[in-house]
Every structure is written in structure tokens, then in C-alpha cells.
């Protein structure tokens, strides 16, 4: 097991090309009388010659070139095969990635669901012609044409990897073994000061999911589509929880150290972090996907609306989702690969079982991060939902 670099470094702070293009396409979502237009951005019609360069924004660990570990390098082979020289800027938060993409200086980004729709509706990314990405055909179907990576059936990126936000606990302290998120919300009192939670406005969705299952009278249908009243209920729950939270984390090392030292005994996590704690053998931890389900992430490679090297970007999207490379990324980073054929290429033959990579029923229990918008993302067609900016403001209130 590698020592991963941070996935989301710091907590989310508050706040074209000389190739053949399709005629500018504009998509509008219309449901129940609500219409939200997507800015017209041209889509690549056919693949041309590579432009010799590629400027990426990526999470740490997604574009490894041997700098961190000389045996971990899928960038140089790509450069040799395509002639596209890769320049990568590491994005520490989704907010930072959105701002960098809006500069127009990059060809693409590995965006999480709390950034994707901001980029789509902001006109910062182009619709993706999936027929130009052969490896898209064998991407897991449960990651295609979803609310966080498509609009009106049009894909705005190529799925890369995914994972669930699990509940981790120290079984020598936490007993009986928890099966519900109530262990960190309504019943967190016994572990006061030793509860941990993810440090980001998107964590509000975890509380909303719990309320959706336990307080149906609130009418929550989607944890990312909250009315002002529903958001207020989630904020109330999180404020109550904050009294028992010893530390909010966004850097994985903080959670690893907190569990190993005993200052934390229960809280939200990723499978890779649990694996790291177990591998150090200083303390035993268990994880569970609670009965209410869980939030999670599905990262998507997206093409900039102002890409100067779109052909190289399409070559990259096909390369990074090829079976061997997607397996390498998944194992290095610590997530389920999006490519179904990657499971035959992992060095750990149990890797895909551990990460439930091909388990559609497991994936169905995950509510993947989706950018909250005024036009509700639950498919209801209503336009009375709270925005990401409102979530950022609410998160500041929760943490005080």
C-alpha cells in the first residue's frame, strides 16, 4: 500500500482549437417548467493530429510521471506514444480547480462532482464526443450519463475513478459495531471529542442523506437538492454534531494519525485510509457502508471550452481510462477504477473486490457528489433549491 498524497489537500475554502468542431451545441434541461441553459460550447467532431502539448489540472496522484516514485509513471509512456508533452498543475480543492479552469490556460481537469456542474453551467468545459474515446465503451455503466457528469443525456467528461465515504471506527472502543450514521450524529455523545468529519461544505450532504432516511417528513429526495428549510435542518444536525467532533479532516494524514493515537475513534473515511491505518498495525479499525447508504465521489476528466490542445486531451482521456493505466492509477491513488477491464490488470488481484469496483448494487447505495444548484439536481424540475454558495456560507456557520 502506497503512502498516498492528499486527495483534497486542504479543506474547500469558501469561497478554440484549430480542429474540426461540431456546430456549437446548447443544451437546456426542462422539467416541470424550469429551464436552465448550458452555454453553447463546440464539441470535437473527429480526432485530428496531436498538438504536441497538454496542460492539465489534476488531483495529486492522477498524473504521475515518476517524480514521486520512479516506478510509478504513466505520463512518460503517454508522451512517447502520442507526442503530447504533459504539464500538470495540482489542484488542492475543487474550488481551486474551478478557478484555474476559468483562466482558460488549461486543456482539461480531473473534476469531482462538487465542481463538475459549476464548470458545465459556467461554460468552462465542452461536451465530450465519447465516440472519440474508444475506452469509454467499457467504462462501468453506473458511472455514465449521471447528474454530475452529463446534462440532457450529453456527457461532459469521461469517468475516471470512484469511491464511497465510509464510516470507520475502532472496534475496541466503539461497541456495538455501528450500522448507521446515527453513530456520528444522534448517538455520538459517548464518543464526544473523538468523532471526526470531513472538512468541506459538501459534507452537508452526509447530514442530508441521514435526514432523508430518518426524517422523511422533511421531504428530502436527494442530499444535493435541498430547499432552504431542508438545508437548515442539516445545519442544525451538523451544529449539534460539531460539539462532539474533535477534529475535522481533509488531509488523510490527519485522520490516520488521529486513529492511531486514539484521539479519534469514529468518523467518515475512505477505504484507502482504512487500509493505511491497518497496514501500520498500530490500531485495528473496521469500516462499514451504513444502512442509510453513503455519499461518495466519481471523478471525471473534462475538456476545457478553451482548450488549445483538444486532440491531446482526447488522447489523454482514452489513455488514462485504458485498462492497464486505469488499474495503475486506481491502485496508486486508492479508489475503484472506472474501467471494467482494469480489474484484470491490477497487481493486487483482490483490489477490485476490496473497492467493490464491479459491484453495481454497492455503487447504487452511493450518492455521488453533485454541485448543489438553484435548479434542483433531483430531476424534479423545481428551482427552489439552495446553491453551493449557500452551502459554503452554511459550513462557515457550522464550524463557527
Short mmCIF file of C-alpha atoms in Angstrom, two decimals:
data_model
loop_
_atom_site.label_atom_id
_atom_site.label_comp_id
_atom_site.label_asym_id
_atom_site.label_seq_id
_atom_site.Cartn_x
_atom_site.Cartn_y
_atom_site.Cartn_z
CA UNK A 1 0.00 0.00 0.00
CA UNK A 2 1.44 3.31 -1.02
CA UNK A 3 1.59 6.42 1.10
CA UNK A 4 -0.96 8.48 -0.74
CA UNK A 5 -0.61 12.16 -1.31
CA UNK A 6 -3.60 14.12 -0.10
CA UNK A 7 -6.73 13.76 -2.19
CA UNK A 8 -8.20 17.12 -1.37
CA UNK A 9 -5.16 18.73 0.28
CA UNK A 10 -6.83 21.47 2.29
CA UNK A 11 -10.48 21.87 3.15
CA UNK A 12 -12.54 23.51 0.46
CA UNK A 13 -12.21 27.19 1.24
CA UNK A 14 -15.20 29.42 0.96
CA UNK A 15 -15.30 30.72 -1.37
CA UNK A 16 -10.62 27.08 -29.57
CA UNK A 17 -8.76 24.86 -31.33
CA UNK A 18 -7.69 24.56 -34.98
CA UNK A 19 -9.52 21.25 -35.41
CA UNK A 20 -12.85 20.25 -36.88
CA UNK A 21 -15.68 21.12 -34.46
CA UNK A 22 -19.38 20.47 -34.41
CA UNK A 23 -21.61 23.49 -34.64
CA UNK A 24 -21.91 25.00 -31.18
CA UNK A 25 -24.28 22.91 -29.15
CA UNK A 26 -26.51 24.23 -26.42
CA UNK A 27 -28.38 22.00 -24.03
CA UNK A 28 -31.27 23.03 -21.86
CA UNK A 29 -32.76 20.98 -19.09
CA UNK A 30 -36.51 21.40 -18.93
CA UNK A 31 -38.61 19.72 -16.30
CA UNK A 32 -41.72 20.95 -14.59
CA UNK A 33 -41.46 24.37 -16.18
CA UNK A 34 -37.87 25.04 -15.08
CA UNK A 35 -35.24 25.57 -17.77
CA UNK A 36 -31.55 26.09 -17.24
CA UNK A 37 -29.49 26.59 -20.37
CA UNK A 38 -25.98 25.30 -20.81
CA UNK A 39 -23.77 27.79 -22.67
CA UNK A 40 -23.01 26.91 -26.28
CA UNK A 41 -19.62 25.26 -26.48
CA UNK A 42 -18.42 23.38 -29.59
CA UNK A 43 -17.69 19.66 -29.36
CA UNK A 44 -14.92 17.85 -31.20
CA UNK A 45 -16.31 16.07 -34.26
CA UNK A 46 -13.31 13.96 -35.20
CA UNK A 47 -9.87 13.36 -33.81
CA UNK A 48 -7.01 15.17 -35.51
CA UNK A 49 -3.27 15.22 -35.04
CA UNK A 50 -1.98 15.86 -31.55
CA UNK A 51 -0.82 19.40 -30.89
CA UNK A 52 2.35 18.32 -29.06
CA UNK A 53 1.39 19.67 -25.66
CA UNK A 54 -1.18 19.09 -22.92
CA UNK A 55 -1.86 21.28 -19.88
CA UNK A 56 -3.76 19.50 -17.11
CA UNK A 57 -5.23 20.30 -13.71
CA UNK A 58 -5.35 17.13 -11.63
CA UNK A 59 -5.69 15.75 -8.16
CA UNK A 60 -2.35 14.67 -6.73
CA UNK A 61 -1.74 11.09 -7.84
CA UNK A 62 -3.71 11.23 -11.08
CA UNK A 63 -0.88 12.17 -13.47
CA UNK A 64 2.23 10.51 -12.09
CA UNK A 65 5.46 10.92 -14.06
CA UNK A 66 7.93 9.13 -11.80
CA UNK A 67 8.76 12.18 -9.70
CA UNK A 68 7.19 10.80 -6.52
CA UNK A 69 8.20 7.20 -7.23
CA UNK A 70 10.33 6.29 -10.24
CA UNK A 71 8.37 3.04 -10.66
CA UNK A 72 5.07 4.93 -10.90
CA UNK A 73 4.89 6.66 -14.26
CA UNK A 74 2.14 6.64 -16.84
CA UNK A 75 2.83 10.15 -18.15
CA UNK A 76 6.09 9.49 -19.98
CA UNK A 77 4.73 6.43 -21.83
CA UNK A 78 1.79 8.59 -22.93
CA UNK A 79 4.15 11.29 -24.17
CA UNK A 80 6.20 8.76 -26.10
CA UNK A 81 3.12 7.24 -27.72
CA UNK A 82 1.31 10.47 -28.63
CA UNK A 83 3.96 13.18 -28.77
CA UNK A 84 1.84 15.25 -26.35
CA UNK A 85 4.12 16.72 -23.67
CA UNK A 86 2.21 16.84 -20.39
CA UNK A 87 2.35 19.76 -17.95
CA UNK A 88 0.34 19.13 -14.77
CA UNK A 89 -0.84 21.63 -12.18
CA UNK A 90 -2.02 20.01 -8.94
CA UNK A 91 -5.39 21.22 -7.73
CA UNK A 92 -5.74 21.17 -3.95
CA UNK A 93 -9.50 21.76 -3.80
CA UNK A 94 -12.46 21.70 -6.15
CA UNK A 95 -12.85 25.46 -5.70
CA UNK A 96 -9.25 25.96 -6.79
CA UNK A 97 -9.75 23.74 -9.83
CA UNK A 98 -12.80 25.71 -10.93
CA UNK A 99 -10.89 28.97 -10.69
CA UNK A 100 -7.92 27.56 -12.61
CA UNK A 101 -10.16 26.24 -15.38
CA UNK A 102 -11.80 29.63 -15.73
CA UNK A 103 -8.40 31.13 -16.54
CA UNK A 104 -8.53 29.43 -19.93
CA UNK A 105 -4.93 28.28 -19.62
CA UNK A 106 -5.64 24.55 -19.32
CA UNK A 107 -6.86 21.81 -21.63
CA UNK A 108 -8.58 19.63 -19.08
CA UNK A 109 -9.25 18.77 -15.47
CA UNK A 110 -9.96 15.75 -13.26
CA UNK A 111 -13.07 17.22 -11.64
CA UNK A 112 -15.04 15.86 -8.72
CA UNK A 113 -18.82 16.12 -8.56
CA UNK A 114 -18.77 19.22 -6.38
CA UNK A 115 -17.10 21.06 -9.29
CA UNK A 116 -18.43 19.49 -12.48
CA UNK A 117 -21.75 21.26 -12.86
CA UNK A 118 -20.20 24.58 -11.94
CA UNK A 119 -17.89 24.10 -14.90
CA UNK A 120 -20.67 22.92 -17.23
CA UNK A 121 -23.14 25.70 -16.50
CA UNK A 122 -20.33 28.23 -16.38
CA UNK A 123 -19.43 27.37 -19.97
CA UNK A 124 -15.93 26.39 -18.87
CA UNK A 125 -15.96 22.85 -20.29
CA UNK A 126 -17.04 21.34 -23.60
CA UNK A 127 -19.41 18.44 -24.21
CA UNK A 128 -17.42 15.26 -24.87
CA UNK A 129 -17.75 13.17 -28.02
CA UNK A 130 -17.47 9.76 -26.38
CA UNK A 131 -17.17 8.04 -29.78
CA UNK A 132 -13.67 9.53 -29.97
CA UNK A 133 -12.69 7.79 -26.72
CA UNK A 134 -12.70 4.03 -27.51
CA UNK A 135 -12.12 3.01 -23.88
CA UNK A 136 -15.35 4.75 -22.87
CA UNK A 137 -17.25 1.71 -24.18
CA UNK A 138 -16.09 -0.47 -21.28
CA UNK A 139 -16.42 2.12 -18.51
CA UNK A 140 -18.86 0.94 -15.80
CA UNK A 141 -22.39 1.74 -16.94
CA UNK A 142 -23.36 3.00 -13.49
CA UNK A 143 -20.96 5.93 -13.98
CA UNK A 144 -22.33 7.07 -17.35
CA UNK A 145 -24.85 9.83 -18.04
CA UNK A 146 -25.28 10.78 -14.41
CA UNK A 147 -26.34 14.07 -12.87
CA UNK A 148 -22.77 15.08 -12.03
CA UNK A 149 -21.20 14.38 -15.46
CA UNK A 150 -23.92 14.95 -18.04
CA UNK A 151 -26.79 17.26 -18.96
CA UNK A 152 -29.76 16.14 -21.02
CA UNK A 153 -28.05 12.85 -21.86
CA UNK A 154 -24.90 14.59 -23.15
CA UNK A 155 -21.70 13.55 -21.42
CA UNK A 156 -19.39 16.33 -20.30
CA UNK A 157 -16.47 14.12 -19.44
CA UNK A 158 -15.04 10.63 -19.12
CA UNK A 159 -15.39 8.83 -15.74
CA UNK A 160 -12.04 8.01 -14.16
CA UNK A 161 -12.46 6.51 -10.66
CA UNK A 162 -14.85 6.48 -7.75
CA UNK A 163 -15.31 5.63 -4.09
CA UNK A 164 -17.63 5.82 -1.09
CA UNK A 165 -17.35 7.95 2.03
CA UNK A 166 -17.47 5.16 4.60
CA UNK A 167 -17.91 5.04 8.38
CA UNK A 168 -14.68 3.96 10.11
CA UNK A 169 -14.41 3.02 13.77
CA UNK A 170 -12.12 1.47 16.36
CA UNK A 171 -13.89 -1.76 17.42
CA UNK A 172 -12.04 -1.89 20.75
CA UNK A 173 -13.76 1.37 21.75
CA UNK A 174 -16.91 1.58 19.66
CA UNK A 175 -19.34 -1.15 20.65
CA UNK A 176 -21.63 -2.50 19.41
CA UNK A 177 -20.39 -2.23 15.86
CA UNK A 178 -22.26 0.65 14.19
CA UNK A 179 -24.54 0.02 11.24
CA UNK A 180 -25.99 3.51 10.89
CA UNK A 181 -24.75 7.09 10.54
CA UNK A 182 -26.59 7.72 13.81
CA UNK A 183 -23.30 6.72 15.46
CA UNK A 184 -21.79 10.06 14.42
CA UNK A 185 -24.97 12.11 14.56
CA UNK A 186 -27.73 11.34 17.08
CA UNK A 187 -25.71 8.81 19.12
CA UNK A 188 -22.25 10.38 19.03
CA UNK A 189 -22.36 11.52 22.67
CA UNK A 190 -20.43 8.54 24.10
CA UNK A 191 -17.55 9.43 21.77
CA UNK A 192 -17.58 13.18 22.42
CA UNK A 193 -14.33 14.77 21.32
CA UNK A 194 -13.31 11.64 19.43
CA UNK A 195 -15.57 11.96 16.40
CA UNK A 196 -14.10 13.11 13.10
CA UNK A 197 -15.80 14.51 9.99
CA UNK A 198 -14.77 15.58 6.52
CA UNK A 199 -13.92 19.27 6.34
CA UNK A 200 -15.85 20.63 3.35
CA UNK A 201 -19.23 22.22 2.57
CA UNK A 202 -20.09 19.08 0.58
CA UNK A 203 -20.19 17.19 3.92
CA UNK A 204 -23.58 18.82 4.42
CA UNK A 205 -24.85 16.14 2.05
CA UNK A 206 -23.88 13.44 4.57
CA UNK A 207 -26.20 15.00 7.12
CA UNK A 208 -28.90 15.48 4.47
CA UNK A 209 -28.66 11.80 3.49
CA UNK A 210 -29.10 10.75 7.11
CA UNK A 211 -32.11 13.05 7.49
CA UNK A 212 -33.55 11.80 4.20
CA UNK A 213 -33.65 8.27 5.63
CA UNK A 214 -34.56 9.06 9.23
CA UNK A 215 -36.87 12.08 8.92
CA UNK A 216 -38.96 11.52 5.78
CA UNK A 217 -41.30 14.34 6.81
CA UNK A 218 -38.60 16.77 5.68
CA UNK A 219 -39.23 15.63 2.11
CA UNK A 220 -35.57 15.29 1.10
CA UNK A 221 -35.33 13.28 -2.12
CA UNK A 222 -31.71 13.97 -2.98
CA UNK A 223 -28.99 15.06 -0.50
CA UNK A 224 -27.70 17.61 -3.03
CA UNK A 225 -31.09 19.17 -3.75
CA UNK A 226 -32.07 20.93 -0.54
CA UNK A 227 -34.60 23.68 -0.02
CA UNK A 228 -33.79 26.40 2.49
CA UNK A 229 -35.81 24.53 5.12
CA UNK A 230 -34.04 21.25 4.41
CA UNK A 231 -30.62 22.91 4.43
CA UNK A 232 -31.47 24.48 7.79
CA UNK A 233 -32.33 21.04 9.17
CA UNK A 234 -28.99 19.66 8.01
CA UNK A 235 -27.17 22.64 9.51
CA UNK A 236 -28.93 22.09 12.85
CA UNK A 237 -27.84 18.44 12.86
CA UNK A 238 -24.25 19.34 11.97
CA UNK A 239 -24.05 22.07 14.60
CA UNK A 240 -25.14 19.53 17.20
CA UNK A 241 -22.56 17.07 15.89
CA UNK A 242 -19.80 19.70 15.98
CA UNK A 243 -19.89 19.64 19.79
CA UNK A 244 -18.62 16.06 19.65
CA UNK A 245 -16.16 16.47 16.77
CA UNK A 246 -12.57 16.51 17.95
CA UNK A 247 -11.14 17.31 14.56
CA UNK A 248 -12.35 17.93 11.02
CA UNK A 249 -10.04 16.44 8.41
CA UNK A 250 -9.29 16.90 4.74
CA UNK A 251 -5.67 15.74 4.70
CA UNK A 252 -5.65 11.95 5.03
CA UNK A 253 -2.58 12.03 7.29
CA UNK A 254 -4.58 13.81 9.99
CA UNK A 255 -7.16 11.05 10.12
CA UNK A 256 -4.55 8.30 10.07
CA UNK A 257 -2.66 9.93 12.96
CA UNK A 258 -5.85 10.62 14.92
CA UNK A 259 -6.99 6.99 14.78
CA UNK A 260 -3.51 5.67 15.55
CA UNK A 261 -3.13 7.97 18.57
CA UNK A 262 -6.65 7.25 19.82
CA UNK A 263 -7.77 10.88 19.70
CA UNK A 264 -10.36 9.75 17.15
CA UNK A 265 -12.35 6.53 17.35
CA UNK A 266 -15.14 7.03 14.79
CA UNK A 267 -15.90 9.10 11.72
CA UNK A 268 -16.20 9.35 7.97
CA UNK A 269 -13.35 7.97 5.84
CA UNK A 270 -12.24 6.45 2.53
CA UNK A 271 -11.32 2.80 2.11
CA UNK A 272 -7.72 3.67 1.26
CA UNK A 273 -7.31 5.48 4.60
CA UNK A 274 -8.63 2.45 6.47
CA UNK A 275 -6.14 0.30 4.57
CA UNK A 276 -3.30 2.62 5.59
CA UNK A 277 -4.27 2.53 9.27
CA UNK A 278 -4.48 -1.26 9.16
CA UNK A 279 -1.13 -1.59 7.36
CA UNK A 280 0.67 0.34 10.10
CA UNK A 281 -0.72 -2.18 12.62
CA UNK A 282 -0.84 0.36 15.44
CA UNK A 283 -4.58 0.09 15.86
CA UNK A 284 -7.37 -2.02 14.41
CA UNK A 285 -10.18 -0.29 12.54
CA UNK A 286 -13.24 -1.51 10.70
CA UNK A 287 -15.33 0.18 8.03
CA UNK A 288 -18.98 -0.09 7.10
CA UNK A 289 -21.28 1.27 4.44
CA UNK A 290 -24.13 2.28 6.78
CA UNK A 291 -27.73 1.24 6.28
CA UNK A 292 -28.67 4.69 5.00
CA UNK A 293 -26.14 4.45 2.19
CA UNK A 294 -23.31 6.96 1.79
CA UNK A 295 -22.07 9.91 -0.15
CA UNK A 296 -19.09 9.41 -2.41
CA UNK A 297 -17.13 10.71 -5.37
CA UNK A 298 -16.89 9.92 -9.05
CA UNK A 299 -14.13 11.90 -10.73
CA UNK A 300 -14.45 12.93 -14.37
CA UNK A 301 -11.88 14.10 -16.92
CA UNK A 302 -13.34 17.18 -18.60
CA UNK A 303 -12.18 19.16 -21.65
CA UNK A 304 -11.80 22.91 -21.36
CA UNK A 305 -14.07 25.04 -23.53
CA UNK A 306 -10.92 27.00 -24.43
CA UNK A 307 -8.60 24.02 -24.88
CA UNK A 308 -5.65 24.88 -27.10
CA UNK A 309 -4.73 21.19 -27.37
CA UNK A 310 -8.07 19.32 -27.56
CA UNK A 311 -6.72 16.40 -29.58
CA UNK A 312 -4.06 15.72 -26.98
CA UNK A 313 -6.76 15.98 -24.29
CA UNK A 314 -8.88 13.34 -26.03
CA UNK A 315 -5.79 11.15 -26.38
CA UNK A 316 -5.21 11.57 -22.64
CA UNK A 317 -8.78 10.67 -21.70
CA UNK A 318 -8.52 7.47 -23.72
CA UNK A 319 -5.07 6.68 -22.26
CA UNK A 320 -6.00 7.29 -18.61
CA UNK A 321 -9.05 5.01 -18.93
CA UNK A 322 -7.22 2.22 -20.76
CA UNK A 323 -7.26 -1.00 -18.67
CA UNK A 324 -3.60 -1.09 -17.64
CA UNK A 325 -3.24 2.62 -16.89
CA UNK A 326 -6.58 2.93 -15.10
CA UNK A 327 -5.53 -0.02 -12.93
CA UNK A 328 -2.22 1.70 -12.12
CA UNK A 329 -3.95 4.95 -11.18
CA UNK A 330 -6.58 3.21 -9.06
CA UNK A 331 -4.01 1.26 -7.05
CA UNK A 332 -1.69 4.23 -6.59
CA UNK A 333 -4.46 6.62 -5.66
CA UNK A 334 -6.70 4.25 -3.72
CA UNK A 335 -10.08 4.14 -5.47
CA UNK A 336 -12.22 1.91 -7.64
CA UNK A 337 -11.27 2.13 -11.33
CA UNK A 338 -13.97 3.31 -13.72
CA UNK A 339 -12.69 0.95 -16.42
CA UNK A 340 -14.23 -2.52 -16.01
CA UNK A 341 -11.29 -4.20 -17.76
CA UNK A 342 -8.82 -2.63 -15.31
CA UNK A 343 -9.57 -5.31 -12.73
CA UNK A 344 -7.67 -7.85 -14.82
CA UNK A 345 -4.60 -5.59 -14.71
CA UNK A 346 -4.22 -4.77 -11.00
CA UNK A 347 -1.12 -6.07 -9.22
CA UNK A 348 -3.29 -6.94 -6.20
CA UNK A 349 -5.75 -9.46 -7.56
CA UNK A 350 -8.15 -8.70 -4.68
CA UNK A 351 -8.04 -4.95 -5.30
CA UNK A 352 -11.32 -4.64 -7.19
CA UNK A 353 -13.08 -6.83 -4.64
CA UNK A 354 -11.84 -4.60 -1.81
CA UNK A 355 -13.01 -1.46 -3.61
CA UNK A 356 -16.24 -3.02 -4.98
CA UNK A 357 -15.19 -1.86 -8.45
CA UNK A 358 -17.63 -4.00 -10.43
CA UNK A 359 -20.39 -4.16 -7.83
CA UNK A 360 -23.30 -2.20 -9.29
CA UNK A 361 -25.51 -2.87 -6.26
CA UNK A 362 -22.85 -1.42 -3.96
CA UNK A 363 -22.39 1.59 -6.24
CA UNK A 364 -26.16 2.15 -6.21
CA UNK A 365 -26.01 2.86 -2.48
CA UNK A 366 -23.70 5.80 -3.06
CA UNK A 367 -24.98 9.34 -3.60
CA UNK A 368 -22.11 10.80 -5.59
CA UNK A 369 -21.05 14.37 -5.02
CA UNK A 370 -23.05 16.71 -7.23
CA UNK A 371 -22.83 20.50 -7.23
CA UNK A 372 -25.89 21.97 -5.44
CA UNK A 373 -27.78 24.40 -7.66
CA UNK A 374 -30.86 26.62 -7.53
CA UNK A 375 -32.43 24.43 -10.20
CA UNK A 376 -32.70 21.23 -8.17
CA UNK A 377 -30.49 18.36 -9.32
CA UNK A 378 -33.01 15.72 -8.21
CA UNK A 379 -34.88 15.75 -11.53
CA UNK A 380 -37.97 17.32 -10.01
CA UNK A 381 -37.80 20.39 -12.22
CA UNK A 382 -38.13 22.68 -9.23
CA UNK A 383 -35.99 25.77 -8.84
CA UNK A 384 -36.23 26.35 -5.10
CA UNK A 385 -33.04 24.55 -4.07
CA UNK A 386 -30.05 26.07 -2.31
CA UNK A 387 -26.81 26.77 -4.18
CA UNK A 388 -23.25 25.73 -3.48
CA UNK A 389 -22.51 29.28 -2.32
CA UNK A 390 -25.25 28.92 0.29
CA UNK A 391 -23.69 25.63 1.38
CA UNK A 392 -20.31 27.33 1.76
CA UNK A 393 -21.87 30.01 3.95
CA UNK A 394 -23.70 27.37 5.97
CA UNK A 395 -20.47 25.42 6.50
CA UNK A 396 -18.82 28.50 7.96
CA UNK A 397 -21.72 28.82 10.41
CA UNK A 398 -21.42 25.15 11.39
CA UNK A 399 -17.74 25.38 12.18
CA UNK A 400 -18.14 28.76 13.87
#
